[in-house]
Coordinates of C-alpha atoms in Angstrom, one line a residue:
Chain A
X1234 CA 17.6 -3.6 -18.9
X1235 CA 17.3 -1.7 -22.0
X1236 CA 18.8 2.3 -21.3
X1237 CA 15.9 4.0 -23.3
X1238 CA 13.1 2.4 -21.0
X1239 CA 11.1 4.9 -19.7
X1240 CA 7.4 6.0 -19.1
X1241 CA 6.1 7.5 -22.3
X1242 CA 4.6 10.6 -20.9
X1243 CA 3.3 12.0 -17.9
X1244 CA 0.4 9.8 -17.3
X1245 CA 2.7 6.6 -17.1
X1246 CA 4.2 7.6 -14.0
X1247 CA 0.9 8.8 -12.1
X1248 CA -1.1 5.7 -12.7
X1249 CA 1.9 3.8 -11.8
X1250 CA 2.2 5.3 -8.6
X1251 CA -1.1 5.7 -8.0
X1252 CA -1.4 1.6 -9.4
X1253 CA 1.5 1.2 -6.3
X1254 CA -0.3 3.1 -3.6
X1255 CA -3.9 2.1 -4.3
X1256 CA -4.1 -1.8 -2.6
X1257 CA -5.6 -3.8 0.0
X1258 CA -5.0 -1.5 2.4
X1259 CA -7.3 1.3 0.8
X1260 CA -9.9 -0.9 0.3
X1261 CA -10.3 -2.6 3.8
X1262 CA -7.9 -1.1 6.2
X1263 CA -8.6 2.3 5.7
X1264 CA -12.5 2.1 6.3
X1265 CA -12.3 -0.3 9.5
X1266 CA -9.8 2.9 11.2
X1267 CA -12.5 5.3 9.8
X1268 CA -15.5 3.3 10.9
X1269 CA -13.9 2.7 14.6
X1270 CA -12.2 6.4 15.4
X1271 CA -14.0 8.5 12.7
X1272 CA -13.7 11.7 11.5
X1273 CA -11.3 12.2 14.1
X1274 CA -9.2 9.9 12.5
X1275 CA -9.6 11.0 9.1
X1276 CA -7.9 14.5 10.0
X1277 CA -5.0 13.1 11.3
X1278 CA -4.3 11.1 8.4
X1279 CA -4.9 13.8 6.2
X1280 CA -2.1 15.8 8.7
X1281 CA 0.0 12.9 8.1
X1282 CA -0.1 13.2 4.4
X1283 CA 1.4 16.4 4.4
X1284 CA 4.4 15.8 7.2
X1285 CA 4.7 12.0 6.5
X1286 CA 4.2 10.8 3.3
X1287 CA 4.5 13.7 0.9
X1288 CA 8.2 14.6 1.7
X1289 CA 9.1 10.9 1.6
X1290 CA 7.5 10.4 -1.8
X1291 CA 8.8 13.5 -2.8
X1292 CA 12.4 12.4 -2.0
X1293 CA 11.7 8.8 -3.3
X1294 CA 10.4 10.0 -7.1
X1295 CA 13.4 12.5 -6.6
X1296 CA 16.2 10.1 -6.0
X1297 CA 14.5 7.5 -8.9
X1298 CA 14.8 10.2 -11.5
X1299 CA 18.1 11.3 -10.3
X1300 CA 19.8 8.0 -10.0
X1301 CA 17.8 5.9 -12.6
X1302 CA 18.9 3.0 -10.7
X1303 CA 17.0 0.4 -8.5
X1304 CA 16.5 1.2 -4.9
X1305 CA 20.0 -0.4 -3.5
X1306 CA 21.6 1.4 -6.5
X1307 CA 20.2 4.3 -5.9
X1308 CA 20.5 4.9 -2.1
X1309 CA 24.2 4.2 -2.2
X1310 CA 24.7 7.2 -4.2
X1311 CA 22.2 9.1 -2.3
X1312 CA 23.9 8.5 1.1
X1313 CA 27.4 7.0 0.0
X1314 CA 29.3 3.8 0.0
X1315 CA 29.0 3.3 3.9
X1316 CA 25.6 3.6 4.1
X1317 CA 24.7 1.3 1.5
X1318 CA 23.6 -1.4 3.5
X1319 CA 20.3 0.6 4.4
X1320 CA 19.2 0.8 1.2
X1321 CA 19.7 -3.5 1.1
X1322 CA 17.1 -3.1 3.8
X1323 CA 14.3 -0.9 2.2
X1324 CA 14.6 -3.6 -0.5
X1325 CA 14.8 -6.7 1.8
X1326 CA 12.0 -5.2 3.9
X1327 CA 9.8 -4.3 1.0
X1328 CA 10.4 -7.3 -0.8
X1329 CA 9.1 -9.1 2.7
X1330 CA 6.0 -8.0 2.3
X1331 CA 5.6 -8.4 -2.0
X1332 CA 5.9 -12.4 -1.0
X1333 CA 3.0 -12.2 1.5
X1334 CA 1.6 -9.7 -0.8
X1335 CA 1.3 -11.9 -3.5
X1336 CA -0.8 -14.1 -1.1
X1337 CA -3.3 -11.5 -0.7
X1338 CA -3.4 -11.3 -4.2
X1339 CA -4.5 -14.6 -4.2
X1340 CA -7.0 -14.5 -1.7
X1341 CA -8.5 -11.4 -3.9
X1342 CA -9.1 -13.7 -7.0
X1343 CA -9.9 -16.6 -5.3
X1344 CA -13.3 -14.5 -3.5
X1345 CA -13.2 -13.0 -7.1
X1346 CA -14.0 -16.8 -8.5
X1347 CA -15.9 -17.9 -5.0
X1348 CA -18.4 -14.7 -6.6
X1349 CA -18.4 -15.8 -9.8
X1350 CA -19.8 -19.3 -8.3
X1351 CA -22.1 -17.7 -6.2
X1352 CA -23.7 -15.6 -9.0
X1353 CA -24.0 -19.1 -11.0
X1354 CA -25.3 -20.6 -8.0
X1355 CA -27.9 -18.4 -7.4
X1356 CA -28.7 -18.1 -11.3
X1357 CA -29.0 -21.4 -12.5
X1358 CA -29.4 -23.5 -9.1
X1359 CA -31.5 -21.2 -7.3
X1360 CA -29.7 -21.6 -4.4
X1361 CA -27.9 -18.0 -3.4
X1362 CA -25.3 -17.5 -0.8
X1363 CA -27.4 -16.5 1.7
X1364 CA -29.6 -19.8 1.7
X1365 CA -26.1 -21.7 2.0
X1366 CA -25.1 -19.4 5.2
X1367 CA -29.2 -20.4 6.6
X1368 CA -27.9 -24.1 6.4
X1369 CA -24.3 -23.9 7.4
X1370 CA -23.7 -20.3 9.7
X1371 CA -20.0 -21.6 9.3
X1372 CA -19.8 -21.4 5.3
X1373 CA -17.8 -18.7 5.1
X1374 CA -15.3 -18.9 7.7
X1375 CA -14.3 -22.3 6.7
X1376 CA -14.1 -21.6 3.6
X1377 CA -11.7 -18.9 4.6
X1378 CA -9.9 -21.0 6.8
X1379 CA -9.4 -23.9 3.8
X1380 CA -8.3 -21.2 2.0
X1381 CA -6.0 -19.6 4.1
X1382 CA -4.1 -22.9 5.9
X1383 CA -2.3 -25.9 3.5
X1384 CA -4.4 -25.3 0.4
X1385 CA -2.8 -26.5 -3.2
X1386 CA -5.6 -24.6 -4.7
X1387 CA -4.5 -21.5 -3.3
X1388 CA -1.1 -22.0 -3.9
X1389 CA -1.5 -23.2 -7.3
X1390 CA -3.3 -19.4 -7.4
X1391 CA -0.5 -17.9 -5.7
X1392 CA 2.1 -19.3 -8.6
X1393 CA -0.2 -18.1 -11.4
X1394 CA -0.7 -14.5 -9.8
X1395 CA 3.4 -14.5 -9.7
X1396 CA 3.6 -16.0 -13.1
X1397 CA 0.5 -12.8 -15.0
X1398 CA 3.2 -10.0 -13.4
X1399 CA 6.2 -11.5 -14.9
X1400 CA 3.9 -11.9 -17.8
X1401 CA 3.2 -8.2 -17.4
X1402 CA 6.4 -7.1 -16.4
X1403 CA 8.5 -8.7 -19.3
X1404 CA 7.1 -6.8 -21.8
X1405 CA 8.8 -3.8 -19.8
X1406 CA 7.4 -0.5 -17.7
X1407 CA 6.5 1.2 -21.1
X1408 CA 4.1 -1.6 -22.8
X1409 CA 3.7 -3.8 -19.7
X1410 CA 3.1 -1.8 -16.4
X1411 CA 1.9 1.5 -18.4
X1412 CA 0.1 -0.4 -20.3
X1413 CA -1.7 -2.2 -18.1
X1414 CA -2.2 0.6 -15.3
X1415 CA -3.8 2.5 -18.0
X1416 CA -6.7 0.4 -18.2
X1417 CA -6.7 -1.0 -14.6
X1418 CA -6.5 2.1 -12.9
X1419 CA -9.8 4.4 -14.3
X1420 CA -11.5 0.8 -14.2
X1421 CA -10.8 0.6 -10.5
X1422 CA -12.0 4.3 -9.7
X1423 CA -14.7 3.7 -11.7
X1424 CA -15.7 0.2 -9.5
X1425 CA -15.6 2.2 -6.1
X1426 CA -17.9 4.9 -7.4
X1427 CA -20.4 2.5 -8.7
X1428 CA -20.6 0.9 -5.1
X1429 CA -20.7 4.2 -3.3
X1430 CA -23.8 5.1 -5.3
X1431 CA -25.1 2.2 -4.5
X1432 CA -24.6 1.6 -0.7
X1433 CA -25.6 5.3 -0.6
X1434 CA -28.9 4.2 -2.0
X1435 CA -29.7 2.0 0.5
X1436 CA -31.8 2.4 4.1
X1437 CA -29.3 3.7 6.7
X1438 CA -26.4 3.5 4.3
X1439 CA -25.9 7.2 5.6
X1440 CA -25.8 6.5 9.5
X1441 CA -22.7 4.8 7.9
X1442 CA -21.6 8.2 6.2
X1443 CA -22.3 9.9 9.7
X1444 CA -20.1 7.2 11.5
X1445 CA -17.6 7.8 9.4
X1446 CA -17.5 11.7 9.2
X1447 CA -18.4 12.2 13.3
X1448 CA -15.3 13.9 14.8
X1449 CA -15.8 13.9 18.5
X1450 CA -13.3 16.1 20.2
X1451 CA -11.9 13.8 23.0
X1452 CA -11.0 11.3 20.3
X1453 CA -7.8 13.7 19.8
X1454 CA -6.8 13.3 23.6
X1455 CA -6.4 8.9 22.4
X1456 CA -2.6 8.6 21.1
X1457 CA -3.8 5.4 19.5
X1458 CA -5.5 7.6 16.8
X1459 CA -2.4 9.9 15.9
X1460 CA -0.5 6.3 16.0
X1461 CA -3.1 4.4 13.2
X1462 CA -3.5 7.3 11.3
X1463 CA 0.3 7.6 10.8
X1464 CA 0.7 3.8 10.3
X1465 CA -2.2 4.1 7.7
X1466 CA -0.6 6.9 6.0
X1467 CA 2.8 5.5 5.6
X1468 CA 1.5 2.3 4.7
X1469 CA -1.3 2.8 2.3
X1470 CA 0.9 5.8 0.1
X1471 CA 3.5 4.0 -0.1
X1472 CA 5.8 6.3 1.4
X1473 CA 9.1 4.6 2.1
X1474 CA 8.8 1.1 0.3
X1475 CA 11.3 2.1 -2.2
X1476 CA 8.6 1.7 -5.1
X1477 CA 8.5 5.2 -6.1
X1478 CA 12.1 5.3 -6.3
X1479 CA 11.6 2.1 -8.1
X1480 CA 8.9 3.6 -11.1
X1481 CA 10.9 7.1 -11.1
X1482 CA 13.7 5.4 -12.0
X1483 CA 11.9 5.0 -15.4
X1484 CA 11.5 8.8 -15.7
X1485 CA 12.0 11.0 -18.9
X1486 CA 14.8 13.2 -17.6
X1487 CA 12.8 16.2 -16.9
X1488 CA 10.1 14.8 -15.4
X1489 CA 8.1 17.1 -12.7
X1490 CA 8.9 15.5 -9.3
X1491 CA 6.7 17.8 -7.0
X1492 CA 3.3 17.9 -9.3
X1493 CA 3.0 14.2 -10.3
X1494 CA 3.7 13.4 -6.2
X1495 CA 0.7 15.1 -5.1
X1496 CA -1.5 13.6 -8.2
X1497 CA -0.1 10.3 -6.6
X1498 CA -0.6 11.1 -2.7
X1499 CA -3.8 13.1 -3.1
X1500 CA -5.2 10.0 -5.4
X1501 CA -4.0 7.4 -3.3
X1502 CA -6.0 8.9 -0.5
X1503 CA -9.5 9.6 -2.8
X1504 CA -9.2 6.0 -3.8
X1505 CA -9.5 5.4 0.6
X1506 CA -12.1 7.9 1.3
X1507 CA -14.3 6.5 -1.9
X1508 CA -13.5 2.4 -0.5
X1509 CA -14.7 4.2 3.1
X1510 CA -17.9 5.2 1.5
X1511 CA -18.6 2.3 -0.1
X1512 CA -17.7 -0.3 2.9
X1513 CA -19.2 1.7 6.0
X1514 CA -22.5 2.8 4.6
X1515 CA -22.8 -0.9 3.6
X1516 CA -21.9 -2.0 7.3
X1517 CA -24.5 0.0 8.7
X1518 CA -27.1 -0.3 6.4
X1519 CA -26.9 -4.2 6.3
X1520 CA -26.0 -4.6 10.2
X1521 CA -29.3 -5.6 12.6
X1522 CA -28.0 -2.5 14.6
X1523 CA -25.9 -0.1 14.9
X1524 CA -24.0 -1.6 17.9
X1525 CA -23.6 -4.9 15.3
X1526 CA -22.1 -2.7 12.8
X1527 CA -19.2 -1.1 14.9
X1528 CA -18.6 -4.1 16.4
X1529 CA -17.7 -5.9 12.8
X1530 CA -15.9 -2.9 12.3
X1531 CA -13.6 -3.0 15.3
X1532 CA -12.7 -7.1 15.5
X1533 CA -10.2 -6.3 12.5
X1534 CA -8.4 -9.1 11.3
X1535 CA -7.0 -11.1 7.5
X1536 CA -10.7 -12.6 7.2
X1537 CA -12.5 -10.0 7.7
X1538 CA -12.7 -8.7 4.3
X1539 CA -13.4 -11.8 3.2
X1540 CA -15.6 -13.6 5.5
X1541 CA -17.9 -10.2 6.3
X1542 CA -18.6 -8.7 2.5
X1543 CA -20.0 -11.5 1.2
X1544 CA -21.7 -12.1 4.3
X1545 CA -23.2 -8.8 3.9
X1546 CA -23.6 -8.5 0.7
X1547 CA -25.4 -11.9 0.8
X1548 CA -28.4 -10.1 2.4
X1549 CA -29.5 -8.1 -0.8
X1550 CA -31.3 -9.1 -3.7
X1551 CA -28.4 -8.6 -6.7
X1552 CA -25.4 -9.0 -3.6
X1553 CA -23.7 -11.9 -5.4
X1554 CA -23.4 -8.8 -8.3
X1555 CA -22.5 -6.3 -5.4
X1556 CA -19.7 -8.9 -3.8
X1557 CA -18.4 -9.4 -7.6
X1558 CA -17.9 -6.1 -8.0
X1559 CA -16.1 -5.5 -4.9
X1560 CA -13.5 -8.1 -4.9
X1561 CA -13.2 -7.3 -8.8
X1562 CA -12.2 -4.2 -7.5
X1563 CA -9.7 -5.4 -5.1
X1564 CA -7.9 -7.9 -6.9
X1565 CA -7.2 -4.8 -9.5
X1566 CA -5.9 -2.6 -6.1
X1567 CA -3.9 -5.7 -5.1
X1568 CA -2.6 -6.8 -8.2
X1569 CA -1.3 -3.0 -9.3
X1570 CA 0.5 -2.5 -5.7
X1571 CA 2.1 -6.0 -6.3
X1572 CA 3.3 -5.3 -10.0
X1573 CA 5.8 -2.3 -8.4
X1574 CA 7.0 -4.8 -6.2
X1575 CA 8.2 -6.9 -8.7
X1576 CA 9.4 -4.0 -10.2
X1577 CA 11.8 -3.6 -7.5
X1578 CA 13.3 -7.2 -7.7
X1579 CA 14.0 -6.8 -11.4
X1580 CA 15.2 -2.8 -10.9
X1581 CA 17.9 -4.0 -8.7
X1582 CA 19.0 -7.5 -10.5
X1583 CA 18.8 -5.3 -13.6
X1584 CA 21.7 -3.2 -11.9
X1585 CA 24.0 -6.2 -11.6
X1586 CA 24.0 -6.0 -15.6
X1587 CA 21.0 -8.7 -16.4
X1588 CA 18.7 -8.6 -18.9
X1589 CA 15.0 -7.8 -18.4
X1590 CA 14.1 -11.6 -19.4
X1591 CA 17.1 -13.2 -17.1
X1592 CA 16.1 -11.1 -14.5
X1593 CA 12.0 -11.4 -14.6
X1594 CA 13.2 -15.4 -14.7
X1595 CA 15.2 -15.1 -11.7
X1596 CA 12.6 -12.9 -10.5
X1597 CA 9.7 -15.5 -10.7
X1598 CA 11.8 -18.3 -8.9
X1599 CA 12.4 -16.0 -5.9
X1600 CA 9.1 -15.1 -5.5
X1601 CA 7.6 -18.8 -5.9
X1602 CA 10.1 -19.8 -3.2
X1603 CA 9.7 -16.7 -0.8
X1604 CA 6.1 -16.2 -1.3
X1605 CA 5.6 -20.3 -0.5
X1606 CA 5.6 -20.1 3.5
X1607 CA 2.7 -17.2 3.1
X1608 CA 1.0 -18.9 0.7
X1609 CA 1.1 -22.3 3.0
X1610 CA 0.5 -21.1 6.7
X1611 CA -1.6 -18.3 8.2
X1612 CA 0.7 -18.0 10.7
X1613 CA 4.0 -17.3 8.6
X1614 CA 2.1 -14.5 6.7
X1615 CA 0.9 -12.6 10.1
X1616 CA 4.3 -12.7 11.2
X1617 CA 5.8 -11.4 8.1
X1618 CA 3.2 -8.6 8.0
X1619 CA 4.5 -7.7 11.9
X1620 CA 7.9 -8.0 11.2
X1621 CA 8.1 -6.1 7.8
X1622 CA 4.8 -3.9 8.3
X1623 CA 6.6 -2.3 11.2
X1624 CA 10.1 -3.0 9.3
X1625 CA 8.6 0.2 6.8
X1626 CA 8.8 2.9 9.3
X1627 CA 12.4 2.4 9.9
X1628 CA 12.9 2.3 5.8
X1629 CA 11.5 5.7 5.8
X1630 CA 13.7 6.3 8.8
X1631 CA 16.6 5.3 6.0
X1632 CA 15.3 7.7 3.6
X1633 CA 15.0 10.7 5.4
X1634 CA 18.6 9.9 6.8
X1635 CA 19.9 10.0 3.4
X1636 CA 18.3 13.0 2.3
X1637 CA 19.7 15.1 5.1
X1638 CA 23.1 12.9 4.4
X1639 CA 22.9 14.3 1.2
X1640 CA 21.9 17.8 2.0
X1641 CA 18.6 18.8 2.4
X1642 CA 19.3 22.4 0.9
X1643 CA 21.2 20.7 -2.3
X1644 CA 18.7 18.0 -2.3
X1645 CA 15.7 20.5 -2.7
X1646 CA 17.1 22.6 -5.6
X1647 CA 18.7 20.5 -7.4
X1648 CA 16.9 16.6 -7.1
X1649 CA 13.1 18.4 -6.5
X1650 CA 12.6 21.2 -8.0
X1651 CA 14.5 21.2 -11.2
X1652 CA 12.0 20.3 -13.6
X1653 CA 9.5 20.7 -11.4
X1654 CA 6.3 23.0 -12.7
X1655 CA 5.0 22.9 -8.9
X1656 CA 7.2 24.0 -5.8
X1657 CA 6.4 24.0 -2.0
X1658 CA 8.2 26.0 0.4
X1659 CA 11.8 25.0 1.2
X1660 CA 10.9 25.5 4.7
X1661 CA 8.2 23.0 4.5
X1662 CA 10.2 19.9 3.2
X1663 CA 12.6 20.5 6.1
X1664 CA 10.5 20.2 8.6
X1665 CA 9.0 17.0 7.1
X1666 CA 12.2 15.3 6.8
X1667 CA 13.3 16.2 10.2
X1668 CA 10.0 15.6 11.6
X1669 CA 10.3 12.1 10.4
X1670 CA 13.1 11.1 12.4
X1671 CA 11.5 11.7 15.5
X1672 CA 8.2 10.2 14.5
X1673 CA 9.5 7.1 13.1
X1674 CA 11.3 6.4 16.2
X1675 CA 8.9 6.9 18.5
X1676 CA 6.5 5.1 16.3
X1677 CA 8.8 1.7 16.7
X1678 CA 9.0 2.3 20.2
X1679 CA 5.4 2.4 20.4
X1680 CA 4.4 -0.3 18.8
X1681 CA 6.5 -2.6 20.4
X1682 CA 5.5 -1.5 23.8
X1683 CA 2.2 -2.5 22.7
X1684 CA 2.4 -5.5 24.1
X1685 CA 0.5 -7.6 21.4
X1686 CA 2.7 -10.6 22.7
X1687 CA 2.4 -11.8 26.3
X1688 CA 5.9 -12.4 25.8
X1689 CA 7.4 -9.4 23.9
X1690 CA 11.2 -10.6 24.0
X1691 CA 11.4 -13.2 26.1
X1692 CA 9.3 -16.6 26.6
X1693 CA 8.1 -18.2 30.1
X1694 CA 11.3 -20.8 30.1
X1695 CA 13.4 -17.4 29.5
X1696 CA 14.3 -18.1 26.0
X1697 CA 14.3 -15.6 23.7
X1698 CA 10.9 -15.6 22.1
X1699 CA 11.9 -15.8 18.3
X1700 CA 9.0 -18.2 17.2
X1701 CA 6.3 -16.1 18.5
X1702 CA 4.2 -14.6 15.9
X1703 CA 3.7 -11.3 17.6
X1704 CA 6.9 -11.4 19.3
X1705 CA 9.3 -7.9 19.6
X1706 CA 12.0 -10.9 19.4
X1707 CA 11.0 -12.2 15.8
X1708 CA 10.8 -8.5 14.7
X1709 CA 14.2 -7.4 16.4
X1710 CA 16.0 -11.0 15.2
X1711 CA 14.8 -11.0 11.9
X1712 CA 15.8 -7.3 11.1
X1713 CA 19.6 -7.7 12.4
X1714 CA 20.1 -10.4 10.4
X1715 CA 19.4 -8.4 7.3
X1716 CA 21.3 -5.4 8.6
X1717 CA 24.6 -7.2 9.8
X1718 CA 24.4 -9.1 6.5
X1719 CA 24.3 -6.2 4.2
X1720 CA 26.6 -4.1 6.7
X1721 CA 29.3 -7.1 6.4
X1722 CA 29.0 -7.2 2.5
X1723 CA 28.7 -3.5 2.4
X1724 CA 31.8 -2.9 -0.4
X1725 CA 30.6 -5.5 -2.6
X1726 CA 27.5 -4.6 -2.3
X1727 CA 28.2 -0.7 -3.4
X1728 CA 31.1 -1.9 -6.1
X1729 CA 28.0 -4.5 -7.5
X1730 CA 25.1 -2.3 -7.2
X1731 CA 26.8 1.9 -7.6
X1732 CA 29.8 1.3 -9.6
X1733 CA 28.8 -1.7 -12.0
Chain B
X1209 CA -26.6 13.8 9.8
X1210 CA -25.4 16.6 12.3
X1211 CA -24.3 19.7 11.0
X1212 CA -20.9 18.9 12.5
X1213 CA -20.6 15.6 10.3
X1214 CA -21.7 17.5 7.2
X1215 CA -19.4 20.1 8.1
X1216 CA -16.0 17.4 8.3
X1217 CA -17.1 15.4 5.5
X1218 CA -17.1 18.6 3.3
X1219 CA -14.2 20.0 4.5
X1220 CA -12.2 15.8 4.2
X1221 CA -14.0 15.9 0.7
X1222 CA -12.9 19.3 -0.3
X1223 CA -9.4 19.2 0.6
X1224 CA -8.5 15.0 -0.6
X1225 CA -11.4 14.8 -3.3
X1226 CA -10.8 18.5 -4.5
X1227 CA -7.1 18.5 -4.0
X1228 CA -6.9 15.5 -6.6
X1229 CA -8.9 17.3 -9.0
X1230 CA -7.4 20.5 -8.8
X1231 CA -3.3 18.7 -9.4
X1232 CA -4.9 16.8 -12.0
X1233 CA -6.3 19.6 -13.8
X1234 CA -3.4 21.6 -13.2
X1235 CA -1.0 19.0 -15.1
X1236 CA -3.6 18.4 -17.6
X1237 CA -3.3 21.9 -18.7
X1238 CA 0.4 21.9 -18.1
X1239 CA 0.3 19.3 -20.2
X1240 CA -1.6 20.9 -23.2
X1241 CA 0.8 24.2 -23.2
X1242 CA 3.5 22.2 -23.4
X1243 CA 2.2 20.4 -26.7
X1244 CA 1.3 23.8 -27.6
X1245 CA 4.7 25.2 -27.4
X1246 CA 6.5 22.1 -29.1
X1247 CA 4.5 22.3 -32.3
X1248 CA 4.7 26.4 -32.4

């Protein structure tokens, strides 16, 4: 990695971060929560912003910039040689999810082509999408399903998705991923206000607005609400991954840590409320009824984004246009979250003293043979999302532990708000970063008393339940074995990662 | 839509929508003074 790498101003670093936080999870997630709890919802996840996700990204850009190393790196200096090993699991547990992500990537531009066919379809055979669904109800969903399960196709996709962010990524942060976010990002804001106006435009498009915006008091009694619009805040900022400690690493060394953190939050969560406007008024306004239209919005799985917006959008005279435009739009959201978490690969292998081009090599090999098993079965990628979705919440556990490791007082002055033209309250970053420990753990807790297994730990022969999809067993197993790894090779690990 | 909706989506919209713009502004014009003080 070359020393002098670095974001050229400003601006480079907040459409990274903003390229990192802004993904699939904005553009689908987000308005299926809003549509099925509302404005009730929305309020908690803007609480959650502030007692969350701000103080993490706040100490993630801050110990990037410090440290200008990748996230193992890094966190070992943070917290010290003995608590290395955690950092080894923010990457593990983030790079867990970049090898499914990349699948979802995939999915994106292979709807974005299916579009592109349907627009020539309707064009030039005169027969739109629509007309296809009137002969075969089933169209979509097994297209969805060939997609999803054994496809070369796809995976042929999935290698060539890997192989445009190495392409990216080799040219370096300053004339690959700025460059790139520079265009991408605007063009992406730009995408989800042209479909608001226009779902806005149609008949009951605002019963969705309504739906969306209703807070009904006794909502705030359901702890299932406080518990998504937590989730949805950690995961859709980013808070936690290790990617902003990943893209502040890149830095000028005065930098503002506090300003260009809230550009990214406060962005991050526009880009969600604008994707909310633009998928529930379409919902409503395209749904038979009402009823029709909550209930799409509450059977939330993988397909759904892609089986119900074209479905929808198939109803309208220019939708092939409309469906274009959307997954256009979230292949760029997908494709900007998955350049940071290549990012983070190379970062760390750049550490160990490789070059940018050895490492981006390296890089692309792990990813094709990681990503594979996602890319293949259906099953394998919800698993991973379970295991490594969840696996986030203790990261951010990791984080906030190394902050108060380090000294929260220290860590204010002298990581945050040195250089910073913006400064909260002292008193409010505390209470975020103890707040966290309490939240995350009773957030793990939560979850897996959920019960979303019939057999949570333990199958109906007695056996521990490891193959289970769902399972608290495959999440538990698969976690200690990265911990007791990188807790064995803990010394080697600091003396390759801190000292090298 | 009820007054109540009206009255959550301004407020969501005002402090997400308008917090954006108000940071961004703010480093925009950080940003300017800064340019204006390195070429004094």
């Amino acid at each position: 990695m070359s020393k002098t790498e670095q974001f050229s101003n400003r601006w480079g670093i907040i459409l990274a971060s903003l390229g990192m936080a802004i993904g699939a999870g904005n553009l689908w997630r987000f308005p299926r929560l809003a549509g099925q709890y509302g404005g009730s919802f929305i309020l908690l996840w803007i609480l959650f912003l502030f007692i969350w996700s701000i103080p993490l990204l706040l100490a993630e850009f801050a110990i990037g910039k410090k440290f200008k190393k990748g996230v193992i790196g890094s966190f070992g200096m943070l917290a010290g040689k003995r608590f290395t090993f955690m950092g080894v699991f923010i990457t593990v547990c983030t790079l867990g999810i970049a090898f499914y992500y990349a699948v979802v990537t995939t999915w994106a531009i292979r709807y974005l082509g299916f579009s592109v066919v349907n627009i020539f379809d309707a064009w030039f055979k005169q027969t739109s999408l629509s007309q296809k669904l009137a002969t075969n109800p089933d169209f979509l969903s097994l297209f969805w399903t060939n997609l999803s399960n054994s496809n070369w196709f796809t995976v042929s996709v999935f290698v060539l998705v890997i192989l445009a962010g190495v392409f990216v990524l080799v040219r370096g942060v300053n004339h690959g991923l700025e460059k790139a976010n520079r265009f991408l990002i605007p063009t992406l804001y730009i995408i989800l206000i042209i479909i608001v106006i226009a779902v806005l435009n149609m008949e009951n498009g605002i019963s969705g607005l309504e739906y969306m915006f209703a807070i009904r008091w006794t909502d705030f009694q359901n702890p299932r609400i406080w518990i998504e619009a937590l989730s949805q805040s950690a995961w859709s900022t980013g808070a936690g991954w290790g990617l902003m400690m990943t893209i502040s690493s890149y830095t000028r060394s005065k930098e503002d840590v506090t300003l260009n953190t809230f550009i990214g939050a406060f962005g991050n969560n526009t880009a969600s409320l604008l994707a909310g406007m633009a998928i529930l008024p379409a919902v409503f306004a395209l749904s038979a009824t009402e009823s029709e239209a909550i209930t799409y919005l509450q059977s939330g799985n993988q397909a759904l984004t892609f089986t119900i917006i074209p479905m929808l959008f198939s109803q309208l005279p220019a939708g092939e246009i409309l469906a274009f435009i959307f997954f256009l739009a979230l292949s760029i959201a997908a494709f900007t979250s998955f350049l940071p978490m290549i990012e983070l690969l190379q970062r760390n292998l750049g550490d160990l003293g490789l070059t940018r081009k050895k490492s981006i090599f390296l890089v692309l090999i792990i990813f094709a043979l990681f990503g594979f098993p996602s890319a293949w079965s259906l099953d394998f990628f919800t698993n991973q999302d379970w295991v490594w979705g969840l696996g986030l919440i203790l990261s951010g556990l990791f984080i906030a532990f190394g902050v108060v490791k380090y000294g929260m007082k220290e860590f204010k002055a002298e990581l945050i708000d040195t250089d910073s033209d913006m400064r909260i309250p002292n008193l409010l970053f505390y209470i975020g970063i103890w707040l966290i420990l309490p939240l995350g753990i009773f957030l793990i807790i939560w979850w897996m008393s959920q019960g979303y297994s019939t057999n949570p730990w333990f199958d109906e022969h007695g056996n521990w339940n490891l193959l289970d999809i769902y399972s608290n067993a495959s999440i538990v197993t698969q976690w200690a074995i990265v911990l007791i790894i990188a807790v064995l090779l803990n010394t080697i690990i600091y003396k390759k990662f801190v000292n090298k | 839509m009820s007054t109540l909706s009206i009255f959550s989506m301004v407020l969501i919209l005002t402090i997400v929508v308008g917090g954006f713009i108000y940071f961004l502004i703010k480093a925009i014009k950080l940003e300017k003074s800064k340019q204006k003080n390195e070429t004094d």
